[in-house]
Amino acid sequence: MDFLKKLRRFDAYPKTLEDVRIQTLGGGTISILSMIIISLLFWLELLNYLTPNVTEELFVDTSRSPNIEIQFDLSIPRVACDFLALDAMDSSGDQHLQISHNVFKRALDLNGNPIEEAKKEDISLTSKNETTEIATRNKTEDYCGSCYGAKDGCCNTCEEVRQAYREKRWAIDNMDIIEQCKEEKFSDKIKSAFTQGCQIYGNLFVSRVSGSFHVAPGKSFSINHVHVHDVQPFSSTEFNMTHHIRHLTFGASIDSETHNPLKDFDGVTVEGSTMFQYHIKIVPTSYVRKDGSVILSNQFSVTKHQKVVSLMTGESGMPGIFFQYELSPLMVKYTERERSFGHFLTNVCAIVGGVYTVAGLVDTFLYHSIKLIQKKMELGKLH
């Protein structure tokens, strides 16, 4: 009994008698507000505790990944798919001939609605000899189409005739007079050139070096190691390359605002034929989750530029959408870590104690202020 009496002296929370307690309307209001504030702050602190703590490190990239995956989805609403070509090049300007890809084209109407099933795109260059062999397999052995004065020999497809005219640097004024083009219904394709749109989407696996890829009008080919586009029978200034980028990413998806900064971006042609350029700086990124799994991806920043291509203005170039990317030698590493439970309890105690103390000070101030005013009113000293 003596021990219990001594222990009672350490009570830091002495209780008052029920008869001397005074409960006020203001005190009840402050108590309810305090409970709401405590509950809200506790919920926010709980959410913060359940969210992993992500630390960031920066170091030299020593990874040995040979390839980089480019994922994209863009639409050009004013040019048909038959008159758009996708090409990828490395930093030296040479086109990637053996490239792993999964790229599709889908025809759209002028409102952006699909009108055909998506078709896989062949983005590799086809040499002249390969084209001839393909054409020969598609014709009978005795067939020999005319090249219409462009060269001696046979031109068995519309593409071979156009190739011969390219080599001569001649223009084809009327595609209807070419027998091979009639068979391939090239005239019908010309009529729909500017009455349809095109969605191009998929992914490319390219070498892990600086490079570029672009979408431009016309059939792409190489003459004397120079990459050019044939837009015949149109002029390059007739192509409106207004476009919408649904997404453009490099590598696996990660939770970062800089992983896809071009999401839902619109490039609009204001006047004439426009060349859109996107200069991209890629930063390799490693994301380590709490369970130890690692996601290798890339973040990037982008600088946008566009110019009107016209002989009248003297601006060189061609209409199209050009993406040029460079790789940074540095890597960013994000690591998820669980937050300390002890830190969580400390913050909860601080919230409860802090709000309770402040609310008590406010209640005391209001109580004594009101009591003082009432006393002055009774004495008639309040004016």
CSV table of N, CA, C and O in Angstrom, one decimal, residues 308-353:
chain,number,residue,atom,x,y,z
A,308,VAL,N,9.5,26.5,-91.7
A,308,VAL,CA,8.8,26.4,-93.0
A,308,VAL,C,9.8,26.2,-94.1
A,308,VAL,O,10.8,26.9,-94.2
A,309,VAL,N,9.6,25.1,-94.8
A,309,VAL,CA,10.5,24.7,-95.9
A,309,VAL,C,9.9,25.2,-97.2
A,309,VAL,O,8.8,24.8,-97.6
A,310,SER,N,10.6,26.2,-97.8
A,310,SER,CA,10.1,26.7,-99.1
A,310,SER,C,11.2,27.3,-99.8
A,310,SER,O,12.2,27.9,-99.3
A,311,LEU,N,11.1,27.2,-101.2
A,311,LEU,CA,12.1,27.9,-102.0
A,311,LEU,C,12.0,29.4,-101.9
A,311,LEU,O,13.0,30.1,-102.2
A,312,MET,N,10.8,29.9,-101.6
A,312,MET,CA,10.6,31.3,-101.5
A,312,MET,C,11.4,31.9,-100.4
A,312,MET,O,11.9,33.0,-100.4
A,313,THR,N,11.4,31.2,-99.2
A,313,THR,CA,12.1,31.7,-98.1
A,313,THR,C,13.6,31.3,-98.0
A,313,THR,O,14.4,31.8,-97.2
A,314,GLY,N,14.0,30.3,-98.9
A,314,GLY,CA,15.4,29.9,-99.0
A,314,GLY,C,15.7,28.9,-97.9
A,314,GLY,O,16.9,28.6,-97.8
A,315,GLU,N,14.8,28.4,-97.2
A,315,GLU,CA,15.0,27.4,-96.1
A,315,GLU,C,15.2,26.0,-96.7
A,315,GLU,O,14.4,25.6,-97.5
A,316,SER,N,16.3,25.4,-96.4
A,316,SER,CA,16.6,24.1,-96.9
A,316,SER,C,15.9,23.0,-96.0
A,316,SER,O,15.5,23.3,-94.9
A,317,GLY,N,15.8,21.8,-96.5
A,317,GLY,CA,15.2,20.7,-95.7
A,317,GLY,C,14.0,20.2,-96.5
A,317,GLY,O,13.7,20.5,-97.6
A,318,MET,N,13.3,19.3,-95.8
A,318,MET,CA,12.1,18.7,-96.4
A,318,MET,C,11.0,18.6,-95.3
A,318,MET,O,11.3,18.5,-94.1
A,319,PRO,N,9.7,18.6,-95.6
A,319,PRO,CA,8.7,18.4,-94.6
A,319,PRO,C,8.8,17.1,-94.0
A,319,PRO,O,9.1,16.1,-94.6
A,320,GLY,N,8.5,17.0,-92.7
A,320,GLY,CA,8.6,15.7,-92.0
A,320,GLY,C,8.7,15.9,-90.5
A,320,GLY,O,8.7,17.1,-90.0
A,321,ILE,N,8.7,14.8,-89.8
A,321,ILE,CA,8.9,14.8,-88.4
A,321,ILE,C,10.2,14.1,-88.0
A,321,ILE,O,10.3,12.9,-88.2
A,322,PHE,N,11.1,14.8,-87.5
A,322,PHE,CA,12.5,14.3,-87.3
A,322,PHE,C,12.8,14.2,-85.8
A,322,PHE,O,12.7,15.2,-85.1
A,323,PHE,N,13.2,13.1,-85.4
A,323,PHE,CA,13.7,12.9,-84.0
A,323,PHE,C,15.2,12.6,-84.0
A,323,PHE,O,15.6,11.5,-84.5
A,324,GLN,N,15.9,13.4,-83.3
A,324,GLN,CA,17.4,13.2,-83.2
A,324,GLN,C,17.7,13.0,-81.7
A,324,GLN,O,17.3,13.8,-80.9
A,325,TYR,N,18.3,11.9,-81.4
A,325,TYR,CA,18.6,11.6,-80.0
A,325,TYR,C,20.1,11.3,-79.7
A,325,TYR,O,20.8,10.8,-80.5
A,326,GLU,N,20.5,11.7,-78.5
A,326,GLU,CA,21.8,11.5,-78.0
A,326,GLU,C,21.8,10.9,-76.7
A,326,GLU,O,20.9,11.1,-75.9
A,327,LEU,N,22.7,10.0,-76.4
A,327,LEU,CA,22.8,9.3,-75.1
A,327,LEU,C,23.7,10.0,-74.1
A,327,LEU,O,24.9,10.3,-74.5
A,328,SER,N,23.3,10.2,-72.9
A,328,SER,CA,24.2,10.8,-71.9
A,328,SER,C,25.1,9.7,-71.3
A,328,SER,O,24.7,8.5,-71.2
A,329,PRO,N,26.3,10.0,-70.9
A,329,PRO,CA,27.3,9.1,-70.3
A,329,PRO,C,26.9,8.8,-68.9
A,329,PRO,O,27.6,7.9,-68.3
A,330,LEU,N,26.0,9.5,-68.3
A,330,LEU,CA,25.7,9.3,-66.9
A,330,LEU,C,24.3,8.6,-66.8
A,330,LEU,O,23.5,8.6,-67.7
A,331,MET,N,24.2,7.9,-65.7
A,331,MET,CA,23.0,7.1,-65.4
A,331,MET,C,22.4,7.6,-64.0
A,331,MET,O,23.1,7.9,-63.1
A,332,VAL,N,21.1,7.6,-64.0
A,332,VAL,CA,20.3,8.0,-62.8
A,332,VAL,C,19.8,6.7,-62.2
A,332,VAL,O,19.2,5.9,-62.9
A,333,LYS,N,20.0,6.5,-60.9
A,333,LYS,CA,19.5,5.3,-60.2
A,333,LYS,C,18.5,5.7,-59.1
A,333,LYS,O,18.9,6.5,-58.2
A,334,TYR,N,17.3,5.2,-59.2
A,334,TYR,CA,16.3,5.4,-58.2
A,334,TYR,C,16.1,4.1,-57.4
A,334,TYR,O,16.0,3.0,-58.0
A,335,THR,N,16.1,4.3,-56.1
A,335,THR,CA,16.0,3.1,-55.2
A,335,THR,C,14.8,3.3,-54.2
A,335,THR,O,14.8,4.3,-53.5
A,336,GLU,N,13.9,2.4,-54.2
A,336,GLU,CA,12.8,2.4,-53.3
A,336,GLU,C,13.2,1.8,-51.9
A,336,GLU,O,13.8,0.7,-51.9
A,337,ARG,N,12.9,2.5,-50.9
A,337,ARG,CA,13.2,2.0,-49.5
A,337,ARG,C,11.9,2.2,-48.6
A,337,ARG,O,11.2,3.2,-48.8
A,338,GLU,N,11.7,1.2,-47.7
A,338,GLU,CA,10.6,1.4,-46.8
A,338,GLU,C,10.9,2.5,-45.8
A,338,GLU,O,12.0,2.6,-45.3
A,339,ARG,N,9.9,3.2,-45.4
A,339,ARG,CA,10.1,4.2,-44.4
A,339,ARG,C,10.1,3.6,-43.0
A,339,ARG,O,9.5,2.6,-42.7
A,340,SER,N,10.7,4.3,-42.1
A,340,SER,CA,10.9,3.8,-40.7
A,340,SER,C,9.6,3.9,-39.9
A,340,SER,O,8.9,4.9,-39.9
A,341,PHE,N,9.2,2.8,-39.3
A,341,PHE,CA,8.0,2.7,-38.5
A,341,PHE,C,8.1,3.6,-37.3
A,341,PHE,O,7.2,4.3,-36.8
A,342,GLY,N,9.3,3.6,-36.7
A,342,GLY,CA,9.6,4.5,-35.5
A,342,GLY,C,9.4,6.0,-35.9
A,342,GLY,O,8.8,6.8,-35.1
A,343,HIS,N,9.8,6.4,-37.1
A,343,HIS,CA,9.6,7.7,-37.5
A,343,HIS,C,8.2,8.0,-37.7
A,343,HIS,O,7.7,9.1,-37.4
A,344,PHE,N,7.4,7.1,-38.2
A,344,PHE,CA,6.0,7.2,-38.3
A,344,PHE,C,5.3,7.5,-37.0
A,344,PHE,O,4.5,8.4,-36.8
A,345,LEU,N,5.6,6.6,-36.0
A,345,LEU,CA,5.0,6.8,-34.6
A,345,LEU,C,5.4,8.1,-34.0
A,345,LEU,O,4.6,8.8,-33.4
A,346,THR,N,6.6,8.6,-34.2
A,346,THR,CA,7.1,9.9,-33.7
A,346,THR,C,6.2,11.0,-34.3
A,346,THR,O,5.8,11.9,-33.6
A,347,ASN,N,6.0,10.9,-35.6
A,347,ASN,CA,5.2,12.0,-36.2
A,347,ASN,C,3.8,12.0,-35.8
A,347,ASN,O,3.1,13.0,-35.6
A,348,VAL,N,3.2,10.7,-35.6
A,348,VAL,CA,1.8,10.7,-35.1
A,348,VAL,C,1.7,11.3,-33.7
A,348,VAL,O,0.8,12.0,-33.4
A,349,CYS,N,2.7,11.0,-32.8
A,349,CYS,CA,2.6,11.5,-31.5
A,349,CYS,C,2.8,13.1,-31.5
A,349,CYS,O,2.1,13.8,-30.8
A,350,ALA,N,3.6,13.5,-32.4
A,350,ALA,CA,3.8,15.0,-32.6
A,350,ALA,C,2.5,15.6,-33.1
A,350,ALA,O,2.2,16.7,-32.6
A,351,ILE,N,1.8,15.0,-34.0
A,351,ILE,CA,0.6,15.5,-34.5
A,351,ILE,C,-0.5,15.6,-33.4
A,351,ILE,O,-1.1,16.6,-33.1
A,352,VAL,N,-0.7,14.5,-32.7
A,352,VAL,CA,-1.7,14.5,-31.6
A,352,VAL,C,-1.4,15.4,-30.5
A,352,VAL,O,-2.2,16.3,-30.1
A,353,GLY,N,-0.1,15.4,-30.0
A,353,GLY,CA,0.3,16.3,-28.9
A,353,GLY,C,0.3,17.8,-29.3
A,353,GLY,O,-0.2,18.6,-28.6
